[in-house]
PDB file of C-alpha atoms in Angstrom:
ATOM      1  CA  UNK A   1      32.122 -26.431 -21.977  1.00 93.00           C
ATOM      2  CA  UNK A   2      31.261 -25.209 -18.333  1.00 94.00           C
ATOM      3  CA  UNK A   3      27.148 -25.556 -17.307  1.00 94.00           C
ATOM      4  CA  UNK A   4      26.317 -22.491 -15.191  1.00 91.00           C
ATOM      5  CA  UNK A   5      23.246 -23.835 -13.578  1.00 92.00           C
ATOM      6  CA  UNK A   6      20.368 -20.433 -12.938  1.00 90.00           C
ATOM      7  CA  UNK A   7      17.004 -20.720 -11.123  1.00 91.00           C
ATOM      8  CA  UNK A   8      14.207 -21.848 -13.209  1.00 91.00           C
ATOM      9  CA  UNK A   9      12.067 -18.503 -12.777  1.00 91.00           C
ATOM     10  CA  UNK A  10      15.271 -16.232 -12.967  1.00 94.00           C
ATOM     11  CA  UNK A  11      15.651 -17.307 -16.597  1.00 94.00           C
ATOM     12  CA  UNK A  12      12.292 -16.631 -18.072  1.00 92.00           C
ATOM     13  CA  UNK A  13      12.638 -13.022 -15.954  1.00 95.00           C
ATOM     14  CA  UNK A  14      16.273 -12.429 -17.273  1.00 96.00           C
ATOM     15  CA  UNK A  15      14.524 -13.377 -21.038  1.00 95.00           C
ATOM     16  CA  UNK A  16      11.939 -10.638 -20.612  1.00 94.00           C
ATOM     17  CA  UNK A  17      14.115  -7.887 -18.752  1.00 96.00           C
ATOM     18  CA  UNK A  18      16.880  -8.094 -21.247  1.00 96.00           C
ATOM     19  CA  UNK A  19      14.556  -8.079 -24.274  1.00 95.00           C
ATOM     20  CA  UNK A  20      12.202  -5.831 -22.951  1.00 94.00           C
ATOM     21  CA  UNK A  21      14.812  -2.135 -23.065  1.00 93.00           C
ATOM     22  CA  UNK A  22      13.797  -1.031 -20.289  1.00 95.00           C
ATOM     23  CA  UNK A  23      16.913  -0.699 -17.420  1.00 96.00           C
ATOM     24  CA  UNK A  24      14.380  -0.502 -14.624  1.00 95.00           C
ATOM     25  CA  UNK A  25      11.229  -2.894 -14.631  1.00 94.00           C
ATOM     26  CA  UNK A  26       9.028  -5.040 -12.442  1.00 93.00           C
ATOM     27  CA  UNK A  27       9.013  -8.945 -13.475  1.00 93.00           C
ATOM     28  CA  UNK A  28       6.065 -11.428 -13.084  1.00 90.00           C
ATOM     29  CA  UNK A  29       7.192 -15.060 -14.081  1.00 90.00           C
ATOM     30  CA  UNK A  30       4.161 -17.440 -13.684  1.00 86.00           C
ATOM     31  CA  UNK A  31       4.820 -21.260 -14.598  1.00 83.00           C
ATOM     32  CA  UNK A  32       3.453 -24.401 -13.364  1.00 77.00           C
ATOM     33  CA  UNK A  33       6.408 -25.035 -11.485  1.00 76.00           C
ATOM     34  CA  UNK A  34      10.047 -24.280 -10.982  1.00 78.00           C
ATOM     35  CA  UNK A  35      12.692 -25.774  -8.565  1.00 84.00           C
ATOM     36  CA  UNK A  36      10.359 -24.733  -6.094  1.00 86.00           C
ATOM     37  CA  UNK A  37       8.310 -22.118  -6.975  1.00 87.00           C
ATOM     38  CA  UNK A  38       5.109 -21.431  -9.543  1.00 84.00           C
ATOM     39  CA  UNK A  39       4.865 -17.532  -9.166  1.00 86.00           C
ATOM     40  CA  UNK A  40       7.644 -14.652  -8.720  1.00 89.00           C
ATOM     41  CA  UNK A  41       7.953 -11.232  -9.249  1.00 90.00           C
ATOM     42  CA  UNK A  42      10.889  -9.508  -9.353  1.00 92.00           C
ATOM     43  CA  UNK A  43      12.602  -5.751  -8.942  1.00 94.00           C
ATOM     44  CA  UNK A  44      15.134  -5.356 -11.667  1.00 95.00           C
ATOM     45  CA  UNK A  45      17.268  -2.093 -12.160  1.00 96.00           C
ATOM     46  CA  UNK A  46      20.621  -2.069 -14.394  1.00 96.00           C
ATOM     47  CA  UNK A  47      20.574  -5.929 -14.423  1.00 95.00           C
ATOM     48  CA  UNK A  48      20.491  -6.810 -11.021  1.00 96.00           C
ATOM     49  CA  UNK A  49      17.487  -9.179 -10.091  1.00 96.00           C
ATOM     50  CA  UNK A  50      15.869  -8.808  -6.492  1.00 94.00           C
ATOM     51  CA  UNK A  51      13.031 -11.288  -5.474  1.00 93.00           C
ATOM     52  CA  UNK A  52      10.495 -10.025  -4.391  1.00 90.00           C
ATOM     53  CA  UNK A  53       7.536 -12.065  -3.781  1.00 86.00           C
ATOM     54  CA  UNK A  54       7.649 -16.185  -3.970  1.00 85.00           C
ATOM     55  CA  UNK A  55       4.915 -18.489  -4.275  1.00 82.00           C
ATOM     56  CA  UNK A  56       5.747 -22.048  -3.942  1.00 83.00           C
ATOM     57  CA  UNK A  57       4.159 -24.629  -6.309  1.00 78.00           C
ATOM     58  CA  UNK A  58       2.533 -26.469  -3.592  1.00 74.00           C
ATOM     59  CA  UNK A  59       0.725 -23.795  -1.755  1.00 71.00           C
ATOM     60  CA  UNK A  60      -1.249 -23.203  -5.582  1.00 68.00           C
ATOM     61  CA  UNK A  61       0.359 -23.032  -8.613  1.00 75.00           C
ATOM     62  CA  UNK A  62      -1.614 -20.766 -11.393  1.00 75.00           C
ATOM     63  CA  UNK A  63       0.531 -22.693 -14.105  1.00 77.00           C
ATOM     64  CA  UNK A  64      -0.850 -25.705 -13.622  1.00 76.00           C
ATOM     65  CA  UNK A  65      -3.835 -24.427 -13.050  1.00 75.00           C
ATOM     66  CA  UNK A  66      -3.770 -23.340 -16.804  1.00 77.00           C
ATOM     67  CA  UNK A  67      -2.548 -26.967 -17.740  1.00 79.00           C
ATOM     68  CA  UNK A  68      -5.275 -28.090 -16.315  1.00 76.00           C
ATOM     69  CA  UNK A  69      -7.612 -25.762 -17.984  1.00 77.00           C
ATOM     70  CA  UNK A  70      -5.851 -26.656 -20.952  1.00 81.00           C
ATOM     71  CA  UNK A  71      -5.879 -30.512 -21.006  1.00 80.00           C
ATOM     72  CA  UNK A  72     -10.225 -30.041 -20.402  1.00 76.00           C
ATOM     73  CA  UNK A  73     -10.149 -28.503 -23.580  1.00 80.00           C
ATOM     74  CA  UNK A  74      -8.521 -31.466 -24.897  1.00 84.00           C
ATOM     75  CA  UNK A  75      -5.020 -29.952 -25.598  1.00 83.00           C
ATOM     76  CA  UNK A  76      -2.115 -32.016 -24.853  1.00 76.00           C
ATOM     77  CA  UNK A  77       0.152 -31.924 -22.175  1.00 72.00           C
ATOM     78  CA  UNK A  78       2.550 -28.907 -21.942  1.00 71.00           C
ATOM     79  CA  UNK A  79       1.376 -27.674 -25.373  1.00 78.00           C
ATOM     80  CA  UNK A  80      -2.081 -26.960 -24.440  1.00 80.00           C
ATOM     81  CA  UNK A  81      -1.186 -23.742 -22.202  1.00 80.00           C
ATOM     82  CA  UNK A  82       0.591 -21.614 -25.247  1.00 81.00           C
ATOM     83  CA  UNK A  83      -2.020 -22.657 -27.655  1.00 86.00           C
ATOM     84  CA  UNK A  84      -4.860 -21.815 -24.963  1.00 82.00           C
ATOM     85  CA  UNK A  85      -3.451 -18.284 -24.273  1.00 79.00           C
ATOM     86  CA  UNK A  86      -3.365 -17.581 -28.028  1.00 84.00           C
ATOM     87  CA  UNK A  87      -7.024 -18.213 -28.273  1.00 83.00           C
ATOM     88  CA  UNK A  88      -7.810 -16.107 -25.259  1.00 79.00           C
ATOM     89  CA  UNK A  89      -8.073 -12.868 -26.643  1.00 84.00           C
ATOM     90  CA  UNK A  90     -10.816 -14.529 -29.253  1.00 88.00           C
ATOM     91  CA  UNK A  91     -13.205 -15.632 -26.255  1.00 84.00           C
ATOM     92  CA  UNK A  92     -15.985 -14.123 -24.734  1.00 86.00           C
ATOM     93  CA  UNK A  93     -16.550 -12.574 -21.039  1.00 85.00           C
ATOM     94  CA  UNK A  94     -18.213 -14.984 -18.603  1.00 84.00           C
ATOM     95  CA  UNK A  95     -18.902 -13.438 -15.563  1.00 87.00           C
ATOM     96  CA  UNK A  96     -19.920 -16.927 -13.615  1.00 85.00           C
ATOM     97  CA  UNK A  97     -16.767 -18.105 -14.382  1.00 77.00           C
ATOM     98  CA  UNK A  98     -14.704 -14.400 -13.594  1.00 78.00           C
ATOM     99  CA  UNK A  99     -16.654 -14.936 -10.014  1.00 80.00           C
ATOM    100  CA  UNK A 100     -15.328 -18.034  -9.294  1.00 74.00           C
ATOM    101  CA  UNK A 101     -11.596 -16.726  -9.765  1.00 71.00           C
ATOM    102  CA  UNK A 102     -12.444 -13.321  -8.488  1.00 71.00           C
ATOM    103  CA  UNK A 103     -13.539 -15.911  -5.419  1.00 70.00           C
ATOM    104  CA  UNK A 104      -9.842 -17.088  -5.562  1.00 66.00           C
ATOM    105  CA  UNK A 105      -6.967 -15.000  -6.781  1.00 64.00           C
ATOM    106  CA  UNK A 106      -7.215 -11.978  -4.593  1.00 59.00           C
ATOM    107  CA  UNK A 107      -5.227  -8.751  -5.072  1.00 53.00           C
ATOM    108  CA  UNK A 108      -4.002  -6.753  -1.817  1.00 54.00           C
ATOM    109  CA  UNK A 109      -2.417  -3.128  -1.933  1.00 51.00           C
ATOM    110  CA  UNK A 110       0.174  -3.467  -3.449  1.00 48.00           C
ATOM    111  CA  UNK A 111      -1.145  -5.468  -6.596  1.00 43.00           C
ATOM    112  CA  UNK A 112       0.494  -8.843  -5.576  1.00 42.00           C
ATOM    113  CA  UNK A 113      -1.539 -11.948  -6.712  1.00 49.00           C
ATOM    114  CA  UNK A 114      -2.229 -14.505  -3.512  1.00 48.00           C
ATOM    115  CA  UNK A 115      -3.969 -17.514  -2.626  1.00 53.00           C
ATOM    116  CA  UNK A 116      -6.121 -17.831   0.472  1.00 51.00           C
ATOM    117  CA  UNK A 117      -3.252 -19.494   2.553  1.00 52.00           C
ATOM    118  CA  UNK A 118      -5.946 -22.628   3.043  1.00 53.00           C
ATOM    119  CA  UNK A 119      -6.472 -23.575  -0.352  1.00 53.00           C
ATOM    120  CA  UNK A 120      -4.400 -25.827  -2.437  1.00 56.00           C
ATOM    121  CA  UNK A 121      -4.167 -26.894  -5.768  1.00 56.00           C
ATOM    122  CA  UNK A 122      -6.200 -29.698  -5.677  1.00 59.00           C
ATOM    123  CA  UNK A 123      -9.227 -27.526  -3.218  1.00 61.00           C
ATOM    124  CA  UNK A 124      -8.991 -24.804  -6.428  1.00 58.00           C
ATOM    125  CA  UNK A 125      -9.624 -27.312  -9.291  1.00 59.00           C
ATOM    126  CA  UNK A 126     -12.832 -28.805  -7.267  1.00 61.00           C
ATOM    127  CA  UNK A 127     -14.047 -24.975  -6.373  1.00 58.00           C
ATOM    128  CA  UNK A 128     -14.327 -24.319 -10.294  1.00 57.00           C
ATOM    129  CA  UNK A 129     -15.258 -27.610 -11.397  1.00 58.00           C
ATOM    130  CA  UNK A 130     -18.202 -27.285  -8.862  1.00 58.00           C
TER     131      UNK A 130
END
């Protein structure tokens, strides 16, 4: 049996393109971490997979952002995220909270999520804990 080895984010992006029908599509992949990275979006047309933005775990990772979330709700480790996104839709708006991310996770013109390039993971948790 050969192993084939394929980027961490590249395979949940393949998963979603391939499944998804389309033969043209635009691919977010947001995890707590990769080899490298936490966040990636990708251009995608007849199978071939272009990178287009890359945001490295260490600059501010949104994954384990929602782990963190997650485990403060008492969920377990690595489990907590799925079960905490299938509850989401069930919650309720809360605007002081939405301000504190809005405060965060900016969009620019072309609809790519960033950090401030000063915060880190640790400086984010503290901001919304405060």
């Amino acid at each position: 049996m050969k192993v084939y080895p394929v980027e961490h984010h590249l395979t949940h992006a393949a998963s979603a393109y391939y499944f998804s029908g389309f033969n043209t599509a635009t691919v977010l992949t947001i995890d707590g971490w990769g080899e490298i990275e936490s966040t990636v979006i990708w251009k995608v047309k007849n199978g071939e997979f272009e990178k287009v933005l890359s945001i490295p775990a260490w600059h501010g990772s949104i994954g384990a952002l929602w782990d963190f979330v997650s485990k403060n709700l008492n969920f377990g480790i690595l489990e907590g995220p799925g079960k905490v996104m299938g509850l989401a839709p069930y919650g309720r708006d809360n605007l002081e909270i939405y301000k504190k991310f809005e405060e965060i996770f900016k969009l620019d013109d072309k609809i790519f999520i960033f950090l401030p390039n000063n915060l880190n993971l640790i400086d984010i948790l503290k901001f919304l804990l405060r």
